């Protein structure tokens, strides 16, 4: 890897300005999933000076409002913080009012069909709003923009859209917005293939309690059901010094918790050509920074190495919670998913983690109804849940994604069987979650107080080191501090406690 201050090489970009009333294909090259799949050998460049706001755009947002809707994962949430940061640097202020917003952006998710349907529904709804307010700039970004079929559908059916950009060129937003505002033509810039890192972008973080920090981008795992390697590009790690500088800055600002982010954080550093440096090494350095809690997500079991376990076992500000998606408990299904581990290897890793970090909370993602999943194979997933005893699980019905290998496998599990399996899976997990929460009855736990509970302003809510949500009665002034609470009631997803000690030093 080298660092490079030059402007981004746009040669690999697919970019164009489109007149909606014409035959679109001659004006732009659609994003291509085929190109996105290629993993080139060229080195990854870090660009420190590529985010620029053109002079004439620096004050363009004064008196204007933006509305930003975010779908999907924490990576998208964090990208939205960058987008909001960029817009606010240009003078825009945030609004929730669709009727008066001057710029509306949908930061989209492509992981399942349901997520995409929601966005198309919303875009349809904006047809009327755009008619009443023709100066409105309506934009689509995020993972859906990286899919050619989505861009084609927008071109054909959603001409109220003014701007489409992808996940690799967020830093180009000021320039693209300028084109969209002044050309009055649909602007599309989606880079299908990208392997670079853009540093020094602004971020508008919510509050000052919890902060997200990207440590790497992209994914090279190509699990057969997953669209992410196509929409997020190849695995590339931020330089440790850049991550550490950002975490230090966040600590100085008084944040209490950071979440290190990446689609596959365990591959951190594998792309460095000048040094042997992995996630364990990074965590070992970050834990020395004065920030009370550090988490990371998402892990792939395959790359979870012993050094990382050793470092996590040091505890302190490294909390004992690991999201370790298994996806299935059947070795046969795992093979077809291309997860590259067996049920036994997964359990071996779980046992190693449990032995090193005794109070660890484990969570997972599970897909039911993957093509060809039999009842017996599904039952292996149920038994894996019983064996691991996850604290909680994110459970999904398989949804075919065009362009992925699984999409051309015979989708043999009927919808009602998928639904039935999902219910059974949830029943098992809910029982285990409740049992695990009940184990905490009578115990005193440390909480980071995050805010008022949604239902009652006299009740505060906070999270344990293991990520469990706890409600308790307390004064507003405790928000953002650490307290001790004794648990007196346990439900499946929530605990209830009594405050025993305020302003705990962490
Ligand atoms: N269908 C259903 N669930 C999926 N996931 C990823 N792709 C699909 C798909 N095509 C789930 C996986 C992943 C989580 C973020 O979303 O469980 O870990
Ligand atoms: Fe998708 Fe697999 Fe990469 Fe996770 S590891 S983002 S599930 S391809």
Short mmCIF file of C-alpha atoms and ligand atoms in Angstrom, two decimals:
data_model
loop_
_atom_site.label_atom_id
_atom_site.label_comp_id
_atom_site.label_asym_id
_atom_site.label_seq_id
_atom_site.Cartn_x
_atom_site.Cartn_y
_atom_site.Cartn_z
CA UNK A 1 0.00 0.00 0.00
CA UNK A 2 1.20 3.53 -0.73
CA UNK A 3 -0.19 6.91 0.05
CA UNK A 4 -1.04 9.27 -2.75
CA UNK A 5 -2.14 12.88 -2.67
CA UNK A 6 -3.12 13.16 -6.30
CA UNK A 7 -6.70 13.50 -7.46
CA UNK A 8 -8.65 10.25 -7.76
CA UNK A 9 -8.06 8.38 -10.94
CA UNK A 10 -11.44 8.63 -12.60
CA UNK A 11 -10.53 6.35 -15.46
CA UNK A 12 -12.07 3.37 -13.73
CA UNK A 13 -15.16 5.38 -12.88
CA UNK A 14 -18.38 5.02 -14.76
CA UNK A 15 -19.81 8.48 -14.80
CA UNK A 16 -22.21 10.44 -16.94
CA UNK A 17 -24.79 13.13 -17.20
CA UNK A 18 -28.08 11.83 -18.53
CA UNK A 19 -31.01 13.51 -20.22
CA UNK A 20 -34.01 11.47 -19.02
CA UNK A 21 -36.07 11.88 -22.20
CA UNK A 22 -33.43 10.19 -24.40
CA UNK A 23 -32.18 6.64 -24.86
CA UNK A 24 -30.16 6.54 -21.67
CA UNK A 25 -27.72 3.83 -22.64
CA UNK A 26 -25.75 6.12 -24.94
CA UNK A 27 -25.14 8.68 -22.18
CA UNK A 28 -23.66 6.59 -19.42
CA UNK A 29 -22.24 3.26 -18.51
CA UNK A 30 -24.32 1.56 -15.85
CA UNK A 31 -22.62 0.26 -12.72
CA UNK A 32 -21.58 -3.30 -13.46
CA UNK A 33 -21.72 -6.17 -10.96
CA UNK A 34 -19.36 -8.08 -13.24
CA UNK A 35 -16.72 -5.34 -13.01
CA UNK A 36 -17.37 -4.97 -9.30
CA UNK A 37 -16.50 -8.62 -8.80
CA UNK A 38 -12.97 -8.25 -10.17
CA UNK A 39 -10.28 -8.10 -7.54
CA UNK A 40 -7.25 -6.43 -9.16
CA UNK A 41 -3.69 -6.83 -7.96
CA UNK A 42 -3.06 -3.08 -8.09
CA UNK A 43 -2.02 -1.58 -4.78
CA UNK A 44 -4.43 0.29 -2.58
CA UNK A 45 -3.92 4.03 -2.47
CA UNK A 46 -4.82 6.28 0.43
CA UNK A 47 -5.91 9.74 -0.68
CA UNK A 48 -5.59 12.48 1.90
CA UNK A 49 -6.56 15.46 -0.30
CA UNK A 50 -9.35 14.21 -2.51
CA UNK A 51 -12.28 15.62 -0.59
CA UNK A 52 -12.78 19.15 -1.93
CA UNK A 53 -15.69 21.59 -1.92
CA UNK A 54 -15.63 23.81 -5.04
CA UNK A 55 -15.40 27.53 -4.16
CA UNK A 56 -18.85 28.30 -5.57
CA UNK A 57 -20.42 25.49 -3.48
CA UNK A 58 -18.97 26.51 -0.11
CA UNK A 59 -21.99 28.58 0.94
CA UNK A 60 -24.58 27.05 -1.37
CA UNK A 61 -26.49 25.46 1.49
CA UNK A 62 -27.07 28.66 3.48
CA UNK A 63 -30.80 28.93 4.16
CA UNK A 64 -31.33 25.52 2.54
CA UNK A 65 -32.29 22.22 4.18
CA UNK A 66 -31.40 18.58 3.63
CA UNK A 67 -33.24 15.41 4.57
CA UNK A 68 -31.21 12.23 4.78
CA UNK A 69 -32.85 8.80 5.11
CA UNK A 70 -30.63 5.86 6.00
CA UNK A 71 -31.36 2.17 5.53
CA UNK A 72 -29.34 -0.88 6.50
CA UNK A 73 -26.23 -1.53 8.52
CA UNK A 74 -23.97 0.52 10.78
CA UNK A 75 -21.59 1.10 7.87
CA UNK A 76 -24.41 2.95 6.12
CA UNK A 77 -25.29 4.85 9.31
CA UNK A 78 -21.71 5.98 9.51
CA UNK A 79 -21.60 6.90 5.79
CA UNK A 80 -24.64 9.05 6.48
CA UNK A 81 -22.68 10.86 9.20
CA UNK A 82 -20.09 11.64 6.53
CA UNK A 83 -22.75 12.80 4.06
CA UNK A 84 -24.36 15.00 6.74
CA UNK A 85 -20.91 16.37 7.65
CA UNK A 86 -20.25 17.29 4.01
CA UNK A 87 -23.66 18.95 3.57
CA UNK A 88 -23.28 20.95 6.79
CA UNK A 89 -19.83 22.14 5.68
CA UNK A 90 -21.64 23.55 2.64
CA UNK A 91 -24.06 25.42 4.93
CA UNK A 92 -27.11 23.12 4.71
CA UNK A 93 -29.13 22.42 7.85
CA UNK A 94 -30.96 19.21 8.60
CA UNK A 95 -34.76 18.86 8.45
CA UNK A 96 -37.37 16.10 8.81
CA UNK A 97 -39.89 17.93 6.66
CA UNK A 98 -40.21 16.34 3.22
CA UNK A 99 -42.27 19.24 1.84
CA UNK A 100 -39.68 21.95 2.49
CA UNK A 101 -36.39 20.08 2.09
CA UNK A 102 -34.13 21.36 -0.72
CA UNK A 103 -32.01 18.20 -0.93
CA UNK A 104 -33.31 14.72 -0.12
CA UNK A 105 -30.90 11.79 -0.12
CA UNK A 106 -31.69 8.10 0.33
CA UNK A 107 -28.71 6.17 1.60
CA UNK A 108 -29.85 2.70 0.61
CA UNK A 109 -29.28 -0.95 1.50
CA UNK A 110 -29.23 -3.86 -0.96
CA UNK A 111 -28.83 -6.81 1.41
CA UNK A 112 -32.36 -8.20 0.96
CA UNK A 113 -35.22 -7.52 -1.44
CA UNK A 114 -37.39 -6.08 1.34
CA UNK A 115 -34.85 -3.31 1.99
CA UNK A 116 -34.92 -2.34 -1.69
CA UNK A 117 -38.72 -2.41 -1.94
CA UNK A 118 -38.95 0.13 0.88
CA UNK A 119 -36.73 2.58 -1.01
CA UNK A 120 -38.65 2.21 -4.28
CA UNK A 121 -41.88 2.88 -2.35
CA UNK A 122 -40.39 6.07 -0.88
CA UNK A 123 -39.08 7.24 -4.24
CA UNK A 124 -42.58 6.83 -5.70
CA UNK A 125 -43.96 8.95 -2.90
CA UNK A 126 -41.56 11.77 -3.82
CA UNK A 127 -43.04 12.13 -7.31
CA UNK A 128 -45.78 14.39 -5.93
CA UNK A 129 -43.41 16.29 -3.65
CA UNK A 130 -41.06 16.96 -6.57
CA UNK A 131 -44.02 18.21 -8.65
CA UNK A 132 -44.85 20.77 -5.92
CA UNK A 133 -41.21 21.70 -5.45
CA UNK A 134 -39.39 21.34 -8.79
CA UNK A 135 -36.15 22.77 -7.33
CA UNK A 136 -35.85 19.85 -4.95
CA UNK A 137 -32.77 17.69 -5.60
CA UNK A 138 -33.66 14.04 -5.01
CA UNK A 139 -30.67 11.70 -4.73
CA UNK A 140 -30.05 7.98 -4.27
CA UNK A 141 -26.78 6.65 -2.87
CA UNK A 142 -25.52 3.66 -0.91
CA UNK A 143 -25.48 -0.01 -1.91
CA UNK A 144 -28.52 0.01 -4.24
CA UNK A 145 -26.82 2.56 -6.50
CA UNK A 146 -24.04 0.05 -7.14
CA UNK A 147 -26.49 -2.36 -8.80
CA UNK A 148 -27.07 -1.94 -12.51
CA UNK A 149 -30.64 -3.27 -12.34
CA UNK A 150 -31.54 -0.64 -9.74
CA UNK A 151 -30.06 2.22 -11.77
CA UNK A 152 -31.91 1.02 -14.87
CA UNK A 153 -35.17 0.81 -12.94
CA UNK A 154 -34.72 4.35 -11.59
CA UNK A 155 -34.01 5.62 -15.10
CA UNK A 156 -37.09 3.98 -16.49
CA UNK A 157 -39.60 4.59 -13.72
CA UNK A 158 -38.38 7.21 -11.27
CA UNK A 159 -37.49 10.26 -13.31
CA UNK A 160 -38.06 12.45 -10.27
CA UNK A 161 -34.54 11.35 -9.20
CA UNK A 162 -31.83 13.94 -9.98
CA UNK A 163 -28.70 12.31 -8.64
CA UNK A 164 -27.30 8.79 -8.21
CA UNK A 165 -23.91 8.15 -6.66
CA UNK A 166 -22.34 5.07 -5.12
CA UNK A 167 -20.51 3.88 -2.03
CA UNK A 168 -17.01 4.65 -3.39
CA UNK A 169 -17.42 8.31 -4.27
CA UNK A 170 -19.17 9.95 -1.33
CA UNK A 171 -16.32 12.49 -1.24
CA UNK A 172 -17.48 13.71 -4.68
CA UNK A 173 -20.87 14.82 -3.28
CA UNK A 174 -20.16 18.61 -3.46
CA UNK A 175 -19.22 18.36 -7.16
CA UNK A 176 -22.08 16.03 -8.03
CA UNK A 177 -24.58 18.20 -6.19
CA UNK A 178 -23.29 21.18 -8.13
CA UNK A 179 -23.88 19.34 -11.42
CA UNK A 180 -27.34 18.22 -10.31
CA UNK A 181 -28.35 21.73 -9.16
CA UNK A 182 -27.11 23.64 -12.15
CA UNK A 183 -27.45 21.26 -15.07
CA UNK A 184 -31.00 20.19 -14.26
CA UNK A 185 -30.16 16.83 -15.79
CA UNK A 186 -29.96 13.51 -14.04
CA UNK A 187 -26.42 13.02 -12.75
CA UNK A 188 -25.11 9.50 -12.34
CA UNK A 189 -21.67 8.69 -11.03
CA UNK A 190 -21.15 5.16 -9.83
CA UNK A 191 -17.67 3.67 -9.63
CA UNK A 192 -18.03 -0.06 -10.08
CA UNK A 193 -14.48 -0.99 -9.23
CA UNK A 194 -12.72 0.75 -6.44
CA UNK A 195 -9.89 -0.15 -4.18
CA UNK A 196 -8.89 3.15 -2.65
CA UNK A 197 -9.32 4.88 0.68
CA UNK A 198 -10.35 8.50 1.10
CA UNK A 199 -9.20 10.15 4.32
CA UNK A 200 -10.08 13.49 5.88
CA UNK A 201 -13.79 13.56 5.25
CA UNK A 202 -15.98 15.34 7.80
CA UNK A 203 -18.40 13.47 10.06
CA UNK A 204 -21.48 14.75 11.84
CA UNK A 205 -21.71 12.43 14.82
CA UNK A 206 -24.89 12.11 16.87
CA UNK A 207 -24.36 13.34 20.44
CA UNK A 208 -21.11 12.63 22.25
CA UNK A 209 -21.60 9.22 23.84
CA UNK A 210 -20.99 6.63 21.12
CA UNK A 211 -18.98 6.96 17.91
CA UNK A 212 -18.38 4.74 14.88
CA UNK A 213 -14.92 4.49 13.34
CA UNK A 214 -14.22 2.67 10.07
CA UNK A 215 -11.16 0.48 10.16
CA UNK A 216 -11.62 -1.18 6.80
CA UNK A 217 -13.86 -1.17 3.77
CA UNK A 218 -15.17 -3.82 1.40
CA UNK A 219 -15.28 -7.59 1.55
CA UNK A 220 -13.49 -10.33 -0.42
CA UNK A 221 -15.27 -13.27 1.18
CA UNK A 222 -17.94 -13.65 -1.52
CA UNK A 223 -20.36 -15.71 0.55
CA UNK A 224 -22.65 -17.04 -2.19
CA UNK A 225 -25.82 -15.28 -0.97
CA UNK A 226 -24.31 -11.87 -0.34
CA UNK A 227 -24.29 -8.74 -2.50
CA UNK A 228 -21.87 -6.77 -0.26
CA UNK A 229 -18.59 -7.73 -2.02
CA UNK A 230 -20.11 -6.29 -5.22
CA UNK A 231 -21.52 -3.09 -3.72
CA UNK A 232 -18.67 -2.28 -1.32
CA UNK A 233 -15.62 -3.29 -3.34
CA UNK A 234 -12.45 -5.05 -2.33
CA UNK A 235 -11.09 -5.38 1.17
CA UNK A 236 -8.92 -2.42 2.07
CA UNK A 237 -7.72 -1.35 5.50
CA UNK A 238 -7.18 2.15 6.77
CA UNK A 239 -3.63 2.76 7.97
CA UNK A 240 -3.35 2.11 11.74
CA UNK A 241 -1.99 5.63 12.32
CA UNK A 242 -5.10 7.14 10.70
CA UNK A 243 -7.46 4.96 12.76
CA UNK A 244 -5.57 5.71 15.98
CA UNK A 245 -5.52 9.46 15.29
CA UNK A 246 -9.30 9.40 14.77
CA UNK A 247 -9.92 7.38 17.96
CA UNK A 248 -7.70 9.78 19.95
CA UNK A 249 -9.63 12.73 18.58
CA UNK A 250 -12.96 11.10 19.53
CA UNK A 251 -11.62 10.38 23.04
CA UNK A 252 -10.54 14.03 23.40
CA UNK A 253 -14.06 15.10 22.48
CA UNK A 254 -15.34 13.11 25.46
CA UNK A 255 -17.05 10.18 23.71
CA UNK A 256 -17.46 7.15 25.98
CA UNK A 257 -17.62 4.31 23.49
CA UNK A 258 -16.34 3.54 20.02
CA UNK A 259 -17.46 0.88 17.59
CA UNK A 260 -14.78 -0.12 15.09
CA UNK A 261 -16.46 -0.91 11.79
CA UNK A 262 -15.79 -3.09 8.79
CA UNK A 263 -17.70 -5.67 6.73
CA UNK A 264 -15.12 -8.26 7.72
CA UNK A 265 -12.93 -6.71 10.44
CA UNK A 266 -10.93 -9.90 10.94
CA UNK A 267 -9.34 -9.35 7.53
CA UNK A 268 -7.93 -6.04 8.82
CA UNK A 269 -4.36 -5.52 7.63
CA UNK A 270 -4.26 -8.46 5.21
CA UNK A 271 -3.89 -5.97 2.37
CA UNK A 272 -0.86 -4.18 3.86
CA UNK A 273 2.13 -4.92 1.71
CA UNK A 274 4.71 -3.24 3.92
CA UNK A 275 3.98 -4.90 7.27
CA UNK A 276 2.42 -7.83 9.12
CA UNK A 277 -0.29 -6.16 11.15
CA UNK A 278 -3.73 -7.50 12.03
CA UNK A 279 -6.84 -6.67 14.03
CA UNK A 280 -5.23 -8.02 17.22
CA UNK A 281 -2.34 -5.57 16.82
CA UNK A 282 -4.70 -2.68 16.17
CA UNK A 283 -6.91 -3.50 19.18
CA UNK A 284 -3.82 -3.84 21.35
CA UNK A 285 -2.85 -0.25 20.47
CA UNK A 286 -6.33 1.24 20.64
CA UNK A 287 -6.98 -0.22 24.10
CA UNK A 288 -4.24 2.08 25.45
CA UNK A 289 -6.27 5.14 24.43
CA UNK A 290 -8.33 6.70 27.19
CA UNK A 291 -11.80 5.74 25.97
CA UNK A 292 -13.94 3.66 28.36
CA UNK A 293 -15.46 1.14 25.95
CA UNK A 294 -14.32 -0.32 22.63
CA UNK A 295 -16.38 -2.66 20.43
CA UNK A 296 -15.95 -3.96 16.90
CA UNK A 297 -18.15 -5.46 14.22
CA UNK A 298 -18.53 -7.55 12.02
CA UNK A 299 -16.41 -10.63 12.49
CA UNK A 300 -15.95 -13.50 10.09
CA UNK A 301 -15.17 -16.72 12.00
CA UNK A 302 -12.67 -17.84 9.39
CA UNK A 303 -10.12 -15.05 10.05
CA UNK A 304 -10.63 -14.80 13.83
CA UNK A 305 -7.11 -15.54 15.05
CA UNK A 306 -5.57 -16.49 18.40
CA UNK A 307 -3.71 -13.22 18.76
CA UNK A 308 -7.00 -11.29 18.64
CA UNK A 309 -8.49 -13.59 21.32
CA UNK A 310 -5.40 -13.05 23.48
CA UNK A 311 -5.73 -9.27 23.17
CA UNK A 312 -9.49 -9.28 23.83
CA UNK A 313 -8.89 -11.38 26.94
CA UNK A 314 -6.96 -8.44 28.41
CA UNK A 315 -10.38 -6.83 29.01
CA UNK A 316 -10.24 -3.29 30.37
CA UNK A 317 -11.87 -1.07 27.78
CA UNK A 318 -12.18 -4.00 25.33
CA UNK A 319 -15.66 -5.19 26.22
CA UNK A 320 -16.59 -8.87 26.39
CA UNK A 321 -19.02 -8.97 23.49
CA UNK A 322 -18.45 -10.51 20.07
CA UNK A 323 -20.77 -10.59 17.08
CA UNK A 324 -19.76 -13.82 15.36
CA UNK A 325 -22.19 -14.65 12.53
CA UNK A 326 -22.52 -18.39 11.98
CA UNK A 327 -25.24 -18.12 9.25
CA UNK A 328 -26.07 -21.85 9.59
CA UNK A 329 -25.31 -24.82 11.82
CA UNK A 330 -25.03 -27.29 8.96
CA UNK A 331 -21.61 -27.96 7.45
CA UNK A 332 -23.31 -28.88 4.18
CA UNK A 333 -25.18 -25.54 3.99
CA UNK A 334 -22.07 -23.62 5.12
CA UNK A 335 -20.21 -25.19 2.23
CA UNK A 336 -22.82 -24.03 -0.28
CA UNK A 337 -22.74 -20.60 1.32
CA UNK A 338 -18.92 -20.61 0.77
CA UNK A 339 -18.38 -19.67 4.42
CA UNK A 340 -15.19 -21.78 4.43
CA UNK A 341 -15.64 -23.29 7.90
CA UNK A 342 -17.47 -26.31 9.23
CA UNK A 343 -19.89 -26.48 12.15
CA UNK A 344 -17.10 -28.14 14.17
CA UNK A 345 -14.56 -25.44 13.36
CA UNK A 346 -17.07 -22.75 14.32
CA UNK A 347 -17.78 -24.46 17.64
CA UNK A 348 -14.07 -24.89 18.28
CA UNK A 349 -13.61 -21.15 17.84
CA UNK A 350 -16.57 -20.41 20.14
CA UNK A 351 -15.11 -22.68 22.82
CA UNK A 352 -11.71 -21.05 22.52
CA UNK A 353 -13.28 -17.60 22.91
CA UNK A 354 -15.40 -18.73 25.88
CA UNK A 355 -12.36 -20.23 27.60
CA UNK A 356 -10.30 -17.05 27.16
CA UNK A 357 -13.10 -14.55 27.94
CA UNK A 358 -15.36 -16.23 30.54
CA UNK A 359 -18.22 -13.68 30.61
CA UNK A 360 -18.30 -13.15 26.88
CA UNK A 361 -21.64 -12.40 25.21
CA UNK A 362 -21.90 -13.89 21.73
CA UNK A 363 -24.36 -12.78 19.08
CA UNK A 364 -24.94 -14.06 15.56
CA UNK A 365 -26.60 -13.64 12.17
CA UNK A 366 -28.51 -16.62 10.81
CA UNK A 367 -30.16 -17.20 7.45
CA UNK A 368 -32.97 -19.75 7.11
CA UNK A 369 -34.19 -21.23 3.85
CA UNK A 370 -30.92 -21.03 1.95
CA UNK A 371 -31.35 -22.92 -1.38
CA UNK A 372 -31.55 -26.63 -0.71
CA UNK A 373 -31.70 -26.35 3.10
CA UNK A 374 -33.43 -29.51 4.37
CA UNK A 375 -35.40 -29.87 7.61
CA UNK A 376 -32.48 -31.86 9.10
CA UNK A 377 -30.01 -29.15 8.12
CA UNK A 378 -32.25 -26.51 9.65
CA UNK A 379 -32.38 -28.56 12.84
CA UNK A 380 -28.59 -28.46 12.94
CA UNK A 381 -28.91 -24.67 13.10
CA UNK A 382 -31.34 -25.01 16.02
CA UNK A 383 -28.92 -27.30 17.81
CA UNK A 384 -26.01 -24.92 17.14
CA UNK A 385 -28.05 -22.20 18.87
CA UNK A 386 -28.58 -24.46 21.87
CA UNK A 387 -24.93 -25.37 22.00
CA UNK A 388 -23.51 -21.84 21.71
CA UNK A 389 -26.28 -20.17 23.72
CA UNK A 390 -26.09 -16.82 21.96
CA UNK A 391 -27.17 -13.76 23.91
CA UNK A 392 -29.11 -12.61 20.86
CA UNK A 393 -29.42 -13.32 17.16
CA UNK A 394 -30.33 -11.45 13.98
CA UNK A 395 -32.35 -13.89 11.93
CA UNK A 396 -33.23 -13.62 8.24
CA UNK A 397 -35.12 -15.50 5.56
CA UNK A 398 -32.93 -16.08 2.52
CA UNK A 399 -33.55 -13.50 -0.19
CA UNK A 400 -32.01 -14.10 -3.64
CA UNK A 401 -29.75 -11.27 -4.85
CA UNK A 402 -29.25 -11.01 -8.60
CA UNK A 403 -25.63 -11.50 -9.64
CA UNK A 404 -24.68 -13.66 -6.64
CA UNK A 405 -23.92 -17.40 -7.08
CA UNK A 406 -26.78 -18.49 -4.80
CA UNK A 407 -29.31 -16.63 -6.95
CA UNK A 408 -28.88 -19.24 -9.68
CA UNK A 409 -29.14 -22.19 -7.26
CA UNK A 410 -32.60 -23.67 -7.17
CA UNK A 411 -34.49 -21.71 -4.48
CA UNK A 412 -36.16 -24.90 -3.31
CA UNK A 413 -37.46 -23.88 0.11
CA UNK A 414 -41.07 -22.63 -0.18
CA UNK A 415 -41.90 -19.25 1.38
CA UNK A 416 -44.16 -20.77 4.06
CA UNK A 417 -41.43 -23.22 5.10
CA UNK A 418 -38.92 -20.34 5.34
CA UNK A 419 -41.40 -18.43 7.54
CA UNK A 420 -42.05 -21.46 9.70
CA UNK A 421 -38.30 -22.03 10.21
CA UNK A 422 -37.78 -18.37 11.07
CA UNK A 423 -40.48 -18.61 13.77
CA UNK A 424 -39.04 -21.77 15.23
CA UNK A 425 -35.57 -20.24 15.25
CA UNK A 426 -36.85 -17.15 17.02
CA UNK A 427 -38.70 -19.24 19.60
CA UNK A 428 -35.50 -21.05 20.53
CA UNK A 429 -33.41 -17.86 20.59
CA UNK A 430 -36.01 -15.92 22.60
CA UNK A 431 -36.03 -18.64 25.25
CA UNK A 432 -32.22 -18.63 25.44
CA UNK A 433 -32.07 -14.80 25.53
CA UNK A 434 -34.57 -14.77 28.41
CA UNK A 435 -32.68 -17.48 30.31
CA UNK A 436 -29.41 -15.58 29.88
CA UNK A 437 -31.03 -12.35 31.04
CA UNK A 438 -32.52 -14.16 34.07
CA UNK A 439 -29.00 -15.22 35.08
CA UNK A 440 -28.38 -11.52 35.79
CA UNK A 441 -31.21 -11.21 38.37
CA UNK A 442 -29.83 -9.81 41.61
CA UNK A 443 -26.49 -8.92 40.04
CA UNK A 444 -25.04 -5.41 39.95
CA UNK A 445 -23.88 -4.33 36.49
CA UNK A 446 -22.03 -1.35 35.03
CA UNK A 447 -24.08 0.70 32.58
CA UNK A 448 -23.23 3.45 30.15
CA UNK A 449 -26.34 5.65 30.36
CA UNK A 450 -27.45 6.43 26.82
CA UNK A 451 -30.64 8.45 27.28
CA UNK A 452 -34.28 8.47 28.31
CA UNK A 453 -36.29 5.35 27.69
CA UNK A 454 -38.57 5.77 24.69
CA UNK A 455 -41.76 5.33 26.70
CA UNK A 456 -41.12 7.20 29.94
CA UNK A 457 -38.83 10.26 30.39
CA UNK A 458 -38.31 9.44 34.10
CA UNK A 459 -36.80 6.13 33.13
CA UNK A 460 -33.27 6.09 31.74
CA UNK A 461 -31.77 3.43 29.55
CA UNK A 462 -28.23 2.20 29.39
CA UNK A 463 -26.19 -0.73 28.16
CA UNK A 464 -23.99 -3.23 29.93
CA UNK A 465 -20.52 -4.01 28.62
CA UNK A 466 -22.14 -7.02 26.94
CA UNK A 467 -24.57 -4.77 25.07
CA UNK A 468 -27.71 -5.56 27.09
CA UNK A 469 -30.37 -2.85 27.36
CA UNK A 470 -31.30 -1.94 30.96
CA UNK A 471 -34.01 0.48 32.13
CA UNK A 472 -33.85 2.16 35.55
CA UNK A 473 -35.20 5.25 37.32
CA UNK A 474 -32.70 8.09 37.43
CA UNK A 475 -32.02 11.74 36.80
CA UNK A 476 -31.41 13.12 33.29
CA UNK A 477 -28.01 14.40 34.44
CA UNK A 478 -26.75 10.81 34.45
CA UNK A 479 -26.97 10.54 30.66
CA UNK A 480 -23.45 9.99 29.28
CA UNK A 481 -22.07 8.69 32.62
CA UNK A 482 -21.36 5.23 33.99
CA UNK A 483 -23.55 3.93 36.83
CA UNK A 484 -24.09 0.71 38.75
CA UNK A 485 -27.55 -0.86 38.70
CA UNK A 486 -28.89 -3.99 40.42
CA UNK A 487 -31.09 -6.07 38.13
CA UNK A 488 -34.56 -6.89 39.51
CA UNK A 489 -36.48 -7.93 36.41
CA UNK A 490 -35.52 -9.72 33.21
CA UNK A 491 -37.43 -9.89 29.92
CA UNK A 492 -36.33 -11.37 26.58
CA UNK A 493 -34.85 -8.17 25.17
CA UNK A 494 -34.72 -5.84 28.19
CA UNK A 495 -33.59 -5.81 31.80
CA UNK A 496 -34.86 -3.60 34.64
CA UNK A 497 -32.75 -2.43 37.54
CA UNK A 498 -32.35 -0.11 40.55
CA UNK A 499 -29.65 2.51 40.65
CA UNK A 500 -27.07 1.78 43.37
CA UNK A 501 -24.14 3.98 42.43
CA UNK A 502 -23.71 7.03 40.20
CA UNK A 503 -20.63 8.47 38.46
CA UNK A 504 -18.67 5.27 38.37
CA UNK A 505 -15.03 5.78 37.26
CA UNK A 506 -14.24 3.55 34.29
N1 LIG B 1 -30.64 -13.09 2.25
C1 LIG B 1 -30.87 -13.09 3.59
N2 LIG B 1 -30.00 -12.62 4.48
C2 LIG B 1 -28.81 -12.14 4.02
N3 LIG B 1 -27.75 -11.63 4.65
C3 LIG B 1 -26.82 -11.28 3.74
N4 LIG B 1 -27.27 -11.56 2.50
C4 LIG B 1 -28.51 -12.12 2.65
C5 LIG B 1 -29.48 -12.63 1.74
N5 LIG B 1 -29.26 -12.63 0.44
C6 LIG B 1 -27.65 -11.54 6.11
C7 LIG B 1 -26.44 -12.31 6.64
C8 LIG B 1 -25.49 -11.21 7.02
C9 LIG B 1 -26.45 -10.12 7.45
C10 LIG B 1 -25.87 -8.76 7.49
O1 LIG B 1 -27.47 -10.19 6.48
O2 LIG B 1 -26.85 -13.03 7.79
O3 LIG B 1 -24.61 -11.58 8.07
FE1 LIG B 2 -21.37 -10.69 2.96
FE2 LIG B 2 -19.94 -12.85 3.71
FE3 LIG B 2 -18.69 -10.48 3.24
FE4 LIG B 2 -20.27 -10.77 5.41
S1 LIG B 2 -18.37 -11.92 4.99
S2 LIG B 2 -20.26 -9.03 3.96
S3 LIG B 2 -21.89 -12.12 4.66
S4 LIG B 2 -19.78 -11.75 1.74
#
